[in-house]
C-alpha positions in Angstrom: 4.9 31.3 26.2 5.0 28.4 28.6 4.5 26.0 25.6 7.5 27.5 23.8 10.0 27.2 26.6 8.8 23.8 27.7 9.2 22.5 24.1 12.7 24.0 23.8 13.7 22.6 27.2 12.5 19.2 26.2 14.5 19.3 23.0 17.7 20.3 24.9 17.1 17.4 27.3 16.7 15.0 24.5 19.9 16.3 22.9 22.0 14.7 25.7 23.5 11.6 24.1 24.0 9.0 26.8 25.6 6.6 24.3 28.5 9.0 23.6 28.8 10.2 27.2 28.7 6.7 28.7 31.2 5.4 26.2 33.7 8.0 27.2 33.1 7.3 30.9 33.6 3.6 30.4 36.6 4.1 28.2 35.2 2.4 25.1 35.1 3.5 21.5 32.7 6.2 20.3 29.6 4.3 19.1 29.5 6.6 16.1 32.6 4.9 14.8 31.7 1.2 14.6 28.8 -1.2 14.0 25.8 0.7 12.8 27.4 4.0 13.8 24.3 4.7 15.8 24.7 6.3 19.2 22.3 4.0 21.0 22.2 1.2 23.5 22.2 -1.6 20.9 25.3 -0.4 19.2 27.1 0.3 22.5 26.3 -3.4 23.3 28.4 -4.3 20.2 31.4 -3.0 22.1 31.1 -6.0 24.4 30.5 -3.8 27.4 27.1 -4.7 28.7 27.2 -2.3 31.6 27.8 0.6 29.3 24.9 -0.5 27.1 22.5 -0.8 30.2 23.5 2.7 31.4 22.9 4.1 27.9 19.5 2.4 27.7 18.4 3.7 31.1 19.7 7.2 30.4 18.0 7.5 27.0 14.8 6.1 28.3 14.8 8.3 31.4 15.2 11.6 29.6 12.1 10.8 27.5 10.1 9.9 30.6 11.3 12.9 32.6 10.4 15.4 30.0 6.9 14.1 29.6 6.4 13.4 33.3 7.5 17.0 34.3 5.2 18.5 31.7 2.2 16.5 32.9 3.1 17.0 36.5 3.0 20.8 36.2 0.4 21.0 33.4 -2.2 22.7 35.6 0.2 25.1 37.3 1.6 26.2 34.0 -1.8 26.4 32.4 -0.9 24.4 29.3 -3.1 22.0 27.4 -2.7 18.5 26.1 -1.2 19.9 22.9 1.8 21.2 24.9 2.3 17.7 26.3 2.3 16.3 22.8 4.8 18.9 21.7 7.1 18.2 24.6 6.9 14.5 23.7 7.9 15.1 20.1 10.6 17.6 21.1 12.5 15.4 23.5 12.4 12.6 20.8 13.6 15.0 18.1 16.4 16.1 20.4 17.6 12.5 20.6 17.4 12.0 16.9 19.1 15.3 16.0 21.0 16.5 19.1 22.2 20.1 19.0 25.1 19.2 21.4 26.5 16.5 19.1 26.3 18.2 15.6 22.8 16.8 15.1 24.0 13.2 14.9 21.8 11.2 17.1 20.4 7.7 17.7 17.3 6.0 16.3 15.2 6.8 19.3 13.9 3.4 20.5 14.7 3.9 24.2 13.7 7.5 24.3 10.4 6.7 22.6 9.8 4.1 25.2 10.5 6.6 27.9 8.0 9.0 26.4 5.3 6.3 26.2 5.9 5.4 29.8 5.6 9.1 30.7 2.3 9.4 28.9 1.0 6.3 30.6 2.7 3.3 32.2 0.4 0.8 30.6 1.0 2.2 27.2 4.7 2.0 27.7 4.6 -1.6 29.1 2.4 -2.8 26.3 4.8 -1.4 23.7 7.8 -2.8 25.6 6.2 -6.2 25.8 5.8 -6.1 22.0 9.4 -5.3 21.6 10.5 -8.1 23.9 8.4 -10.7 22.2 9.8 -9.9 18.8 13.4 -9.4 20.0 13.5 -12.7 21.9 11.8 -14.6 19.0 14.0 -13.2 16.2 17.0 -11.6 18.0 16.8 -8.5 15.8 16.6 -5.2 17.7 15.6 -3.3 14.6 12.7 -5.7 13.7 11.4 -5.5 17.3 11.6 -1.7 17.2 9.7 -1.6 13.9 6.9 -3.8 15.1 6.6 -2.0 18.4 6.5 1.4 16.5 3.6 0.1 14.4 1.6 -1.1 17.5 2.2 1.9 19.7 -0.4 4.2 18.1 -2.8 1.3 18.1 -2.3 0.8 21.8 -2.7 4.5 22.5 -5.9 4.7 20.5 -7.3 1.6 22.2 -6.5 3.0 25.7 -7.4 6.7 25.3 -9.0 7.3 21.9 -8.2 10.3 19.7 -6.2 12.9 21.7 -3.4 15.3 20.8 -0.9 12.9 22.3 -2.0 10.3 19.8 -0.6 12.5 17.1 2.7 12.7 19.0 2.8 8.9 19.1 2.1 8.7 15.4 4.9 11.2 14.7 7.4 9.2 16.8 6.4 5.9 15.2 6.8 7.4 11.7 10.2 8.8 12.6 11.3 5.5 14.1 10.4 3.7 10.9 12.2 6.3 8.9 15.4 6.1 11.0 15.3 2.3 10.5 15.1 2.5 6.7 18.6 1.1 6.3 17.8 -1.7 8.8 14.8 -2.6 6.8 17.0 -3.0 3.7 19.4 -5.1 5.7 16.6 -7.3 7.1 15.3 -7.9 3.7 18.8 -8.8 2.4 19.6 -11.0 5.4 22.5 -8.7 6.5 21.1 -7.3 9.7 23.2 -7.8 12.8 21.5 -9.8 15.6 21.3 -8.6 19.2 24.5 -9.3 21.1 26.8 -9.6 18.0 30.1 -7.9 18.7 31.5 -5.4 16.3 35.1 -6.2 15.2 35.9 -2.4 14.9 34.7 -1.8 18.5 36.6 -4.7 19.9 39.8 -3.5 18.1 39.3 0.0 19.3 38.7 -1.1 22.9 42.0 -2.9 23.1 
């Protein structure tokens, strides 16, 4: 029973869209109406408001970390196994992708996935983050950095901990991240993908 309510609670926590909430608080356009129409930090950055993008990034990452950290912190008290931790990790990520509070229209999950990885193990999260940063700074494509980091995350987990239930969770998140970036993959191949920091004209117009 504990596994069920922990998984549901994690999904509901993941369903909090910081991109939408932060945009309203900062008085900028809804990120679902411009750019990639993705409610995430990268698209919020296209509004030109760096502060809003940073708050979105921290919020989306923090909810992934918090869900996993709480599950692991109280694992023994609640008498749940590693499979429950894996389910919580997947649930908070799914909540971000398909949030019940926002008509199941969510982000692509990069920041939340990073939060989950940091919750599972700081070194795992830092290794994945380092991979993202290297690719992002080298090519200035957030989507490309996310795809490469998603491919390496399961490798890092297996290298650090071997085969455990949480490894399956990391594989699921990586697969979903790649799936959610399918349009970006097409844009990258066609040379039409927006670079990090490029401002959306629609967002700029809506913000006036």
